[in-house]
């Protein structure tokens, strides 16, 4: 006999189903629960809508916890789904349809133990606070009881809102009254108890994010705010303030050396503030550690692949490649700084139908390029001109077009002459790309072109066919995924093999996923980032969804698209030359350096004199740094207007401003320590910190948040947060310097203390500018 399940009961079923991996679901669920799930097909359309919303909200929980695996500093893993932790937790559900923007199939999180690598001299960041609160939650409350309370609440029927408008009496119009809509069936108490008991059994200890700690929203609230009591209270039968008081009682001895007495504010918020003694000690530790500034390493190290830059062979790099290159480089720097093993991959476009055209053009114009003995001696000149000439012949000459198409077949079949010509094109392009990378200071980028994955493509198709995902569609082979449709509502195919047998980008990307995460000869990475323009978002959504569905990668691997917006001209339109051509990246960088040089020359005694090498290095640093910082300081998903004037300005959140701020601190320290102008910069020895002014305290409170900022960027991948923090730090330093004399401090001890503040501020600027890929200068 089938049971017709109330929609709220199905929700509970879905929670429990979502708590377990596919492998463990059948072993866990009772016959009752299995029967309830099987009978969900009897739900009405409205009930289906309710269920779909709930599943969307589960997807959003995955999005909420998208960094749970990657927030490694204080976490450990098990093999259950992350949703099982959410049963024992109390975060509100919300809806997010972008569930496949990143497939983060992470494991559940349990309270972890501080790593031995995190010494007592390391900064205590927001992760440390979360760990301590999670520990108290597990000591003070029963996660099974909380799960039971949540399940019971889900099973309770919602009260219908009364309609204040009086319905018109249908009898007055001669109509018979309508019968009440059919009531949804209810489960028996025995069935409810079974569901509640199994929810409790599925519960695991409170985890990292259950602590619900955020930076304080206002200065007067302290440094951090804990909101756990607000959501936990009703599930443990307490008022929020009583619940908060219980958390504080347990928390007090764990944080008393670092934090002031926790303050319970309003209905049950817990405000936490660092002690001045801790702040003083932290700055001292930071001043002693010039490399890391006391920022702790990640406890659990991951191998992370960052796929960025990706130019095309025989085409010049343009302004569109700028964003991918510098965003990818910065994220790689941050992840490496956190202690992860980072593999930087350059997925260049070195394969495709256009190479038949190029090879045949070389056959006519540079025949020596077709021989392995002579190809390395061939100078192909300007590759862009060569490409345009080949494209013109392809468009105008039918005979050449036919040869080009045949050339593609020869190349793919491994014809020696075609391969030699192709390798000549790749080598010439590589030389040009490297010039750009040298200018931008990009290092460690390993070339891994599309051609690398050719041997793996047939295996991908075979695997998809074995899984029943790859089907024939109008002569081609495609995958159809739920939720993706064309404008007319028809299913949107993701092609993996063309009708002529050729492969598509999706096939190559799935082969790359397999190689980077699963194959023995690959990276075996736990996290893979794809830094490309936002226009490719749907492509990666579909590729990631297909990889998940095909079980190409394991559950603990995170695939993430890191999208970015367009670079626009100051008129808000496509950034282009006056003739409408795409701006070459080299021309853009050269122009920035030229403007920077003219500005510095205008401030010299002889503006027409050639700049010394040392000054020219400053010119290059300012010019290139301005371009990089202007891009990185913007939210990467936003379009931004490219303006040399704004990016080279000494006012506002710009590279010249930050470089000036650093050089200014260097000057202050030189003067205070009587170092001769022109001498090598030497920083004073760390001193005991003495905080006497509010501007000092606020600067220090900001400096010790360095670890929080780096952790946040490591997780959410927005480099602009580094720039925002840099600008805020420099402004706070200015206030400190205005209010607190360094050279004329009241005592020798106070002068030494303030010099240490200068040292740590300069070290913070230097570190973050280095992570952004920008050198600092001691004089400007």
mmCIF file of C-alpha atoms in Angstrom, residues 13 16-17 20 24-34 37 198:
data_model
loop_
_atom_site.group_PDB
_atom_site.id
_atom_site.type_symbol
_atom_site.label_atom_id
_atom_site.label_comp_id
_atom_site.label_asym_id
_atom_site.label_seq_id
_atom_site.Cartn_x
_atom_site.Cartn_y
_atom_site.Cartn_z
ATOM 1 C CA UNK A 13 12.522 13.103 3.793
ATOM 2 C CA UNK A 16 17.455 13.085 5.474
ATOM 3 C CA UNK A 17 18.084 11.877 1.957
ATOM 4 C CA UNK A 20 23.932 10.943 2.991
ATOM 5 C CA UNK A 24 25.106 5.099 2.166
ATOM 6 C CA UNK A 25 21.482 6.186 1.607
ATOM 7 C CA UNK A 26 19.959 2.715 1.299
ATOM 8 C CA UNK A 27 21.888 1.406 4.274
ATOM 9 C CA UNK A 28 20.693 4.270 6.466
ATOM 10 C CA UNK A 29 17.054 4.715 5.586
ATOM 11 C CA UNK A 30 14.315 2.650 7.151
ATOM 12 C CA UNK A 31 11.632 0.975 4.993
ATOM 13 C CA UNK A 32 9.182 3.661 6.155
ATOM 14 C CA UNK A 33 11.373 6.480 4.911
ATOM 15 C CA UNK A 34 12.120 4.707 1.627
ATOM 16 C CA UNK A 37 10.242 8.933 -0.710
ATOM 17 C CA UNK A 198 16.330 8.953 12.324
#
